[in-house]
Coordinates of C-alpha atoms and ligand atoms in Angstrom, one line a residue:
X71 CA 40.6 -19.7 -32.8
X72 CA 39.9 -16.9 -35.4
X73 CA 40.5 -13.3 -34.6
X74 CA 41.9 -14.0 -31.3
X75 CA 45.4 -13.2 -29.8
X76 CA 47.4 -15.2 -28.1
X77 CA 50.4 -12.7 -26.4
X78 CA 47.8 -10.6 -24.3
X79 CA 48.7 -7.1 -23.2
X80 CA 46.9 -5.4 -20.2
X81 CA 44.7 -2.4 -21.6
X82 CA 45.4 1.3 -21.7
X83 CA 42.9 2.0 -19.9
X84 CA 40.0 0.1 -18.0
X85 CA 37.0 -1.2 -19.2
X86 CA 34.1 -1.2 -17.7
X87 CA 31.0 -4.0 -17.8
X88 CA 28.9 -1.0 -19.3
X89 CA 29.2 2.5 -20.8
X90 CA 26.5 4.7 -20.3
X91 CA 24.8 5.6 -23.9
X92 CA 25.2 9.4 -24.6
X93 CA 23.5 11.6 -26.7
X94 CA 25.8 14.2 -28.6
X95 CA 26.6 17.6 -26.8
X96 CA 25.2 19.7 -29.4
X97 CA 21.5 17.8 -29.1
X98 CA 21.6 18.0 -25.7
X99 CA 22.3 21.7 -25.6
X100 CA 19.4 22.4 -27.9
X101 CA 17.0 20.6 -25.7
X102 CA 18.4 22.5 -22.8
X103 CA 17.9 25.8 -24.3
X104 CA 13.8 25.0 -25.0
X105 CA 13.7 23.7 -21.6
X106 CA 15.3 27.0 -19.6
X107 CA 13.5 29.2 -22.6
X108 CA 9.7 27.7 -21.1
X109 CA 10.7 28.1 -17.5
X110 CA 9.1 24.5 -16.8
X111 CA 11.7 22.2 -15.6
X112 CA 10.2 19.5 -13.5
X113 CA 6.7 18.4 -12.3
X114 CA 5.0 16.6 -15.2
X115 CA 6.1 19.0 -18.1
X116 CA 6.0 18.8 -21.6
X117 CA 8.9 16.8 -21.9
X118 CA 7.7 14.3 -19.4
X119 CA 4.5 13.9 -20.8
X120 CA 6.0 13.4 -24.4
X121 CA 8.6 10.7 -23.0
X122 CA 6.0 8.8 -21.6
X123 CA 3.9 8.3 -25.0
X124 CA 6.5 7.6 -26.9
X125 CA 7.3 4.6 -24.4
X126 CA 4.0 3.3 -24.4
X127 CA 4.6 2.6 -28.4
X128 CA 8.1 1.5 -27.3
X129 CA 7.4 -0.9 -24.8
X130 CA 4.3 -1.7 -26.2
X131 CA 2.1 -1.0 -23.4
X132 CA -1.0 0.8 -22.2
X133 CA -0.2 2.8 -19.5
X134 CA 3.4 4.2 -18.3
X135 CA 4.5 6.3 -15.5
X136 CA 7.5 8.1 -15.3
X137 CA 9.7 8.1 -12.3
X138 CA 13.2 9.7 -11.3
X139 CA 14.4 6.5 -10.6
X140 CA 13.7 2.7 -10.8
X141 CA 13.9 2.4 -7.1
X142 CA 11.2 4.6 -6.0
X143 CA 9.4 3.4 -9.1
X144 CA 9.3 0.1 -7.2
X145 CA 8.8 1.3 -4.1
X146 CA 5.6 3.6 -5.4
X147 CA 4.2 -0.5 -7.4
X148 CA 4.4 -2.1 -4.0
X149 CA 2.4 0.8 -1.9
X150 CA 0.1 1.3 -5.2
X151 CA -1.2 -2.4 -5.1
X152 CA -2.7 -1.9 -1.2
X153 CA -0.6 -4.9 -0.1
X154 CA -1.6 -5.8 3.8
X155 CA 0.8 -4.0 5.9
X156 CA 3.3 -6.9 7.2
X157 CA 2.2 -9.6 4.5
X158 CA 4.7 -11.6 3.1
X159 CA 5.7 -10.9 -0.6
X160 CA 7.8 -13.9 -2.6
X161 CA 10.9 -12.7 -4.4
X162 CA 14.3 -13.8 -5.5
X163 CA 17.6 -13.3 -3.7
X164 CA 19.9 -12.9 -6.8
X165 CA 18.8 -9.3 -8.2
X166 CA 20.0 -6.0 -7.1
X167 CA 19.3 -4.5 -3.5
X168 CA 16.9 -2.7 -4.7
X169 CA 14.4 -5.2 -5.0
X170 CA 13.9 -6.5 -1.6
X171 CA 14.6 -3.3 0.1
X172 CA 11.5 -2.0 -2.0
X173 CA 9.5 -4.7 -0.2
X174 CA 11.1 -4.2 3.2
X175 CA 10.6 -0.4 2.6
X176 CA 6.8 -1.0 2.3
X177 CA 6.4 -2.6 5.5
X178 CA 6.1 -6.1 3.8
X179 CA 8.2 -9.1 4.7
X180 CA 10.6 -10.7 1.4
X181 CA 10.4 -14.1 1.4
X182 CA 13.5 -15.8 -0.7
X183 CA 12.7 -18.4 -3.6
X184 CA 15.1 -20.0 -4.9
X185 CA 16.1 -19.3 -9.0
X186 CA 16.3 -21.7 -12.0
X187 CA 19.8 -22.4 -13.4
X188 CA 19.2 -21.8 -16.9
X189 CA 18.2 -18.2 -16.7
X190 CA 18.6 -17.5 -13.4
X191 CA 15.1 -15.9 -12.4
X192 CA 12.9 -17.4 -9.6
X193 CA 11.8 -20.5 -10.5
X194 CA 8.5 -20.8 -10.5
X195 CA 7.9 -24.4 -9.3
X196 CA 9.4 -23.8 -6.2
X197 CA 6.9 -20.6 -5.3
X198 CA 3.8 -22.7 -4.5
X199 CA 5.6 -24.2 -1.3
X200 CA 6.6 -21.0 0.0
X201 CA 2.8 -19.7 0.1
X202 CA 1.0 -18.9 3.3
X203 CA -2.0 -17.4 4.6
X204 CA 0.0 -14.3 4.7
X205 CA 1.5 -14.4 1.0
X206 CA 0.2 -10.8 -0.5
X207 CA 2.6 -11.0 -3.7
X208 CA 5.2 -12.1 -5.9
X209 CA 8.3 -9.7 -7.3
X210 CA 9.8 -11.4 -9.7
X211 CA 13.0 -9.8 -11.4
X212 CA 14.0 -10.3 -15.2
X213 CA 17.6 -10.8 -14.6
X214 CA 19.8 -9.7 -17.3
X215 CA 17.2 -9.5 -19.8
X216 CA 15.8 -13.4 -19.4
X217 CA 12.0 -13.0 -19.1
X218 CA 10.6 -15.0 -15.9
X219 CA 8.3 -17.8 -17.0
X220 CA 5.5 -15.1 -17.0
X221 CA 2.6 -17.7 -17.7
X222 CA 3.6 -20.1 -15.0
X223 CA 3.8 -17.4 -12.5
X224 CA 0.1 -15.8 -13.9
X225 CA -1.4 -19.3 -13.0
X226 CA -0.1 -19.5 -9.4
X227 CA -1.3 -16.0 -8.8
X228 CA -4.3 -16.6 -10.2
X229 CA -5.0 -19.6 -8.0
X230 CA -4.1 -18.1 -4.9
X231 CA -5.1 -14.6 -5.8
X232 CA -1.7 -13.0 -5.4
X233 CA -0.8 -9.6 -7.1
X234 CA 2.9 -9.9 -9.3
X235 CA 4.9 -7.3 -9.7
X236 CA 7.8 -7.5 -12.1
X237 CA 11.4 -5.7 -11.4
X238 CA 12.2 -5.3 -15.4
X239 CA 15.1 -3.0 -14.5
X240 CA 16.9 -5.1 -17.1
X241 CA 14.5 -5.9 -20.2
X242 CA 13.9 -2.4 -21.8
X243 CA 12.2 -2.9 -24.9
X244 CA 11.7 -7.0 -24.8
X245 CA 8.8 -8.6 -26.2
X246 CA 7.8 -12.3 -25.1
X247 CA 5.3 -13.6 -27.6
X248 CA 5.1 -10.1 -29.5
X249 CA 3.8 -8.6 -26.4
X250 CA 5.5 -6.1 -24.5
X251 CA 7.4 -7.7 -21.5
X252 CA 5.4 -4.9 -19.1
X253 CA 2.1 -5.9 -20.1
X254 CA 2.7 -8.9 -17.7
X255 CA 1.5 -9.1 -14.2
X256 CA 0.3 -6.0 -12.2
X257 CA 2.9 -3.8 -12.7
X258 CA 6.3 -3.4 -14.3
X259 CA 9.0 -1.5 -13.1
X260 CA 12.0 -0.4 -15.6
X261 CA 15.1 1.3 -14.7
X262 CA 16.3 4.1 -16.6
X263 CA 19.4 4.2 -14.7
X264 CA 22.8 5.6 -16.8
X265 CA 24.1 1.7 -16.7
X266 CA 20.9 0.4 -18.6
X267 CA 20.5 -0.2 -22.3
X268 CA 18.4 3.1 -22.4
X269 CA 19.0 5.9 -19.6
X270 CA 17.7 9.1 -18.7
X271 CA 20.9 9.6 -16.7
X272 CA 18.7 8.3 -13.3
X273 CA 15.1 7.3 -14.1
X274 CA 12.4 4.7 -14.5
X275 CA 8.9 4.1 -15.0
X276 CA 6.0 1.7 -14.0
X277 CA 4.4 0.3 -16.9
X278 CA 0.5 -1.7 -16.5
X279 CA -2.6 -2.5 -18.0
X280 CA -5.2 -1.5 -15.4
X281 CA -6.1 2.4 -16.2
X282 CA -7.2 2.7 -12.9
X283 CA -3.7 2.8 -11.4
X284 CA -2.9 5.7 -13.5
X285 CA -4.3 8.1 -11.2
X286 CA -3.4 6.0 -8.0
X287 CA 0.6 5.9 -8.7
X288 CA 0.1 10.0 -10.3
X289 CA -0.7 11.2 -6.5
X290 CA 1.5 8.6 -5.2
X291 CA 4.3 9.7 -7.0
X292 CA 3.6 13.7 -6.4
X293 CA 3.6 13.4 -2.4
X294 CA -0.3 12.1 -2.6
X295 CA -1.2 15.2 -3.2
X296 CA -4.8 15.4 -5.5
X297 CA -5.5 19.1 -5.8
X298 CA -3.8 22.3 -3.8
X299 CA -6.1 21.4 -0.7
X300 CA -6.7 18.1 -1.0
X301 CA -3.7 15.4 0.0
X302 CA -5.1 12.1 0.4
X303 CA -2.3 9.4 0.1
X304 CA 1.2 9.0 1.7
X305 CA 3.3 9.6 -1.1
X306 CA 6.7 10.3 -2.4
X307 CA 8.8 12.6 -4.7
X308 CA 9.2 10.3 -7.4
X309 CA 8.5 13.0 -10.0
X310 CA 10.9 12.5 -13.4
X311 CA 12.3 16.2 -14.3
X312 CA 12.6 18.0 -17.7
X313 CA 16.4 17.4 -18.7
X314 CA 15.9 13.6 -17.3
X315 CA 12.9 13.2 -19.9
X316 CA 14.6 15.5 -22.9
X317 CA 18.4 12.6 -22.2
X318 CA 15.3 10.2 -22.8
X319 CA 13.8 11.7 -25.7
X320 CA 17.3 11.8 -27.3
X321 CA 18.0 8.3 -26.5
X322 CA 15.2 6.9 -27.8
X323 CA 16.5 7.7 -31.6
X324 CA 19.8 5.9 -30.6
X325 CA 18.7 2.8 -28.4
X326 CA 18.3 0.4 -31.5
X327 CA 21.1 1.3 -33.0
X328 CA 23.1 0.4 -29.7
X329 CA 20.9 -2.8 -29.6
X330 CA 22.2 -3.5 -33.5
X331 CA 26.1 -2.8 -32.5
X332 CA 25.1 -5.1 -29.0
X333 CA 24.3 -8.1 -31.2
X334 CA 27.4 -7.6 -33.0
X335 CA 29.2 -7.9 -29.8
X336 CA 27.4 -11.0 -28.7
X337 CA 27.7 -13.0 -31.8
X338 CA 31.6 -12.6 -31.7
X339 CA 31.3 -13.4 -27.6
X340 CA 29.1 -16.3 -28.9
X341 CA 30.7 -17.6 -31.3
X342 CA 34.3 -17.5 -29.3
X343 CA 33.0 -18.7 -25.9
X344 CA 29.9 -21.1 -26.4
X345 CA 32.6 -23.8 -27.2
X346 CA 35.1 -23.2 -24.3
X347 CA 34.8 -26.0 -22.0
X348 CA 33.8 -25.3 -18.4
X349 CA 31.4 -22.0 -19.4
X350 CA 28.0 -21.8 -20.2
X351 CA 26.4 -19.2 -22.0
X352 CA 22.8 -18.8 -21.1
X353 CA 20.7 -17.9 -24.0
X354 CA 17.2 -16.1 -24.7
X355 CA 14.2 -18.4 -25.2
X356 CA 12.9 -18.0 -28.5
X357 CA 10.0 -16.8 -28.0
X358 CA 11.7 -13.7 -26.6
X359 CA 13.4 -10.5 -28.2
X360 CA 16.7 -9.6 -26.5
X361 CA 17.0 -6.2 -25.1
X362 CA 21.3 -6.9 -24.9
X363 CA 21.5 -5.3 -21.6
X364 CA 24.2 -8.2 -19.9
X365 CA 26.0 -10.9 -21.3
X366 CA 26.4 -13.0 -18.3
X367 CA 28.4 -16.2 -18.4
X368 CA 28.6 -19.1 -16.0
X369 CA 32.2 -20.6 -15.3
X370 CA 31.8 -24.2 -13.9
X371 CA 33.9 -26.8 -11.8
X372 CA 35.6 -28.3 -14.9
X373 CA 37.0 -24.8 -16.0
X374 CA 40.5 -24.2 -15.3
X375 CA 39.9 -21.0 -12.7
X376 CA 37.4 -20.3 -10.6
X377 CA 34.9 -17.1 -11.2
X378 CA 36.7 -14.7 -8.3
X379 CA 39.9 -16.4 -10.2
X380 CA 38.8 -15.5 -13.2
X381 CA 37.5 -11.9 -12.3
X382 CA 40.9 -11.3 -10.6
X383 CA 42.6 -11.9 -14.0
X384 CA 40.7 -10.2 -16.0
X385 CA 41.5 -7.0 -13.6
X386 CA 45.0 -7.7 -14.3
X387 CA 44.3 -6.9 -18.2
X388 CA 42.4 -3.6 -17.3
X389 CA 38.9 -5.6 -17.8
X390 CA 36.8 -4.9 -15.2
X391 CA 34.1 -7.6 -15.0
X392 CA 31.2 -7.6 -12.6
X393 CA 30.0 -10.1 -10.3
X394 CA 26.2 -9.4 -10.8
X395 CA 24.5 -11.1 -8.3
X396 CA 27.3 -11.7 -5.5
X397 CA 26.4 -11.5 -2.6
X398 CA 23.0 -13.0 -2.9
X399 CA 20.3 -10.4 -0.9
X400 CA 19.5 -13.2 1.1
X401 CA 23.1 -12.6 2.5
X402 CA 22.8 -9.2 3.5
X403 CA 23.2 -8.1 7.1
X404 CA 19.8 -7.2 6.9
X405 CA 17.9 -10.6 5.8
X406 CA 20.4 -13.2 6.5
X407 CA 18.5 -14.5 9.6
X408 CA 14.9 -14.8 7.7
X409 CA 14.3 -18.1 7.4
X410 CA 13.6 -18.1 3.9
X411 CA 17.4 -17.1 3.6
X412 CA 18.8 -20.6 4.6
X413 CA 21.1 -21.4 2.2
X414 CA 19.5 -25.0 2.0
X415 CA 16.6 -23.6 0.6
X416 CA 18.3 -21.3 -1.9
X417 CA 20.5 -24.5 -3.5
X418 CA 20.6 -23.1 -7.0
X419 CA 21.2 -19.3 -5.9
X420 CA 23.9 -20.1 -3.9
X421 CA 25.6 -22.0 -6.6
X422 CA 25.3 -19.6 -9.2
X423 CA 26.5 -16.6 -6.6
X424 CA 29.8 -18.2 -7.2
X425 CA 29.9 -19.3 -10.6
X426 CA 28.7 -15.9 -12.8
X427 CA 30.5 -13.2 -14.2
X428 CA 29.3 -10.3 -16.4
X429 CA 31.5 -9.5 -19.4
X430 CA 32.1 -5.7 -21.2
X431 CA 28.9 -5.5 -23.0
X432 CA 28.4 -2.3 -25.0
X433 CA 28.2 -0.9 -28.4
X434 CA 31.6 0.6 -28.7
X435 CA 33.4 -1.7 -27.6
X436 CA 36.2 -2.3 -29.5
X437 CA 38.0 -5.6 -31.6
X438 CA 41.1 -5.3 -29.4
X439 CA 39.3 -5.6 -26.0
X440 CA 36.7 -8.2 -27.5
X441 CA 39.9 -10.3 -28.6
X442 CA 41.4 -9.7 -25.4
X443 CA 38.4 -10.7 -23.5
X444 CA 37.7 -14.1 -25.6
X445 CA 41.2 -14.8 -25.8
X446 CA 41.8 -14.7 -22.0
X447 CA 38.8 -17.2 -21.6
X448 CA 40.1 -19.6 -23.9
X449 CA 43.8 -19.4 -22.6
X450 CA 43.1 -18.6 -19.2
X451 CA 46.4 -19.7 -18.0
Ligands
T4K86 N1 16.1 -3.7 -9.6 C1 17.2 -4.3 -10.6 C2 17.2 -6.0 -10.8 C3 18.3 -3.5 -10.6 O1 19.3 -4.4 -11.3 C4 18.2 -2.3 -10.6 C5 19.7 -1.5 -10.5 C6 17.3 -1.7 -9.8 C7 15.6 -2.6 -9.5 C8 17.5 -0.3 -9.3 O2 17.1 0.7 -10.2 P1 17.4 2.3 -10.2 O3 17.2 2.6 -9.1 O4 19.1 2.1 -10.4 O5 16.9 2.9 -11.6 C9 24.5 -0.2 -11.1 C10 23.4 0.2 -11.2 O6 23.8 1.5 -10.6 C11 21.9 0.1 -10.7 O7 20.9 0.9 -11.4 C12 21.8 -1.3 -11.4 N2 20.6 -1.7 -11.1 C13 23.2 -2.4 -11.1 C14 22.9 -3.7 -11.3 O8 24.2 -1.8 -11.4 P2 26.6 -0.7 -9.5 O9 26.5 -0.3 -8.3 O10 27.2 -1.7 -10.2 O11 26.9 0.8 -10.3 P3 28.3 1.3 -10.6 O12 28.5 2.5 -10.4 O13 29.6 0.4 -10.2 O14 28.6 0.9 -12.1 C15 28.4 -0.1 -12.9 C16 29.5 0.1 -14.1 O15 28.9 1.1 -15.3 C17 30.9 1.0 -13.6 O16 32.0 0.1 -13.4 C18 31.2 1.7 -14.7 C19 29.9 2.1 -15.6 N3 29.5 3.4 -15.4 C20 28.6 3.7 -14.2 C21 28.3 5.0 -14.3 C22 27.2 5.2 -12.9 C23 29.9 4.0 -16.2 O17 30.5 4.1 -17.5 N4 29.3 5.5 -16.5 C24 28.4 6.0 -15.2 O18 27.8 7.2 -15.5 O19 25.0 -0.1 -9.5

């Protein structure tokens, strides 16, 4: 195969699944100087407000509330919708721990729904069977950047009067039919963690169309404090500080170039991997733009190695792939005894957890690494 070496040697140092997008130190220093001089370092400062305003355009959404991380943002989203205590929330087991944990921390009960095999997002056709009189919401996850079937989910939610919250930790700047993905559902959460395409070191935001939610979320994010002498809601501290916001402002200038570079990495991977027998490379639907967050591949039974064997093999070359998402959330000690966690209810998720591998995926990956990764996949034994 063109461009692929066949005498593989381990890399001199480890290559990880991702690497944070980092603005130059000089540019960070200039921002820090401004912040230090202002003597205002957190609590909805100038940088915070500037970033929130700019993100409305970037994400093509009506409202943006910034947070100190995506988990607190998701926790607050569920709280802001006033879901009845103890009610059931349908979600996916194929996600990061934060998703079901935020449901549980709100005193709600996660009910796991299976996923569909092409994009590994919640299988909208299996949601209705899980709805009971006690169901209050759906928390769906746009896994790896692949969008959920937002139109089908919207129909179900309308029919049963359910709230819809999207965990959009992986879909920064994605659009569906020209609309910002954060416009769908009642609220969408984005994560700005270091490992995300766009980062504020730690951070995140909520986006939503209902203007009435702005004040509610503003207060919940700030301990429920309405004024110096009035505390109405049981809030939390979810505020993004000025240093985080400044890094975000700098990274807003860089993320498109990073996406352009990741598109080249994706092209190379697609060309050299998609023809390999036993490997399936999931692709974005036609009506959707790509965020370029993760590059997952599916290792099927007719590939010479199992996913775990391949993961171990890559390690010997200093290529640190990741088994996102293994184990399933429904396998965790804290959720395994739920009725919806039974393996027979989640056949696709239980199959995919043993088959998916996320490859190193960031703009500065060099040709040696790309050749090695594709070479090993083409000649694993
Ligand atoms: N919902 C979903 C679907 C999510 O995926 C996440 C987060 C959330 C909600 C919650 O959002 P946040 O509260 O995090 O904003 C990582 C991230 O820590 C986590 O944010 C992310 N999902 C998850 C999918 O990936 P780990 O445990 O894999 O992180 P870690 O430290 O192993 O990092 C992965 C690789 O990235 C490392 O092997 C090397 C590289 N790395 C990492 C860091 C932190 C760097 O090169 N530099 C760094 O500073 O969870």
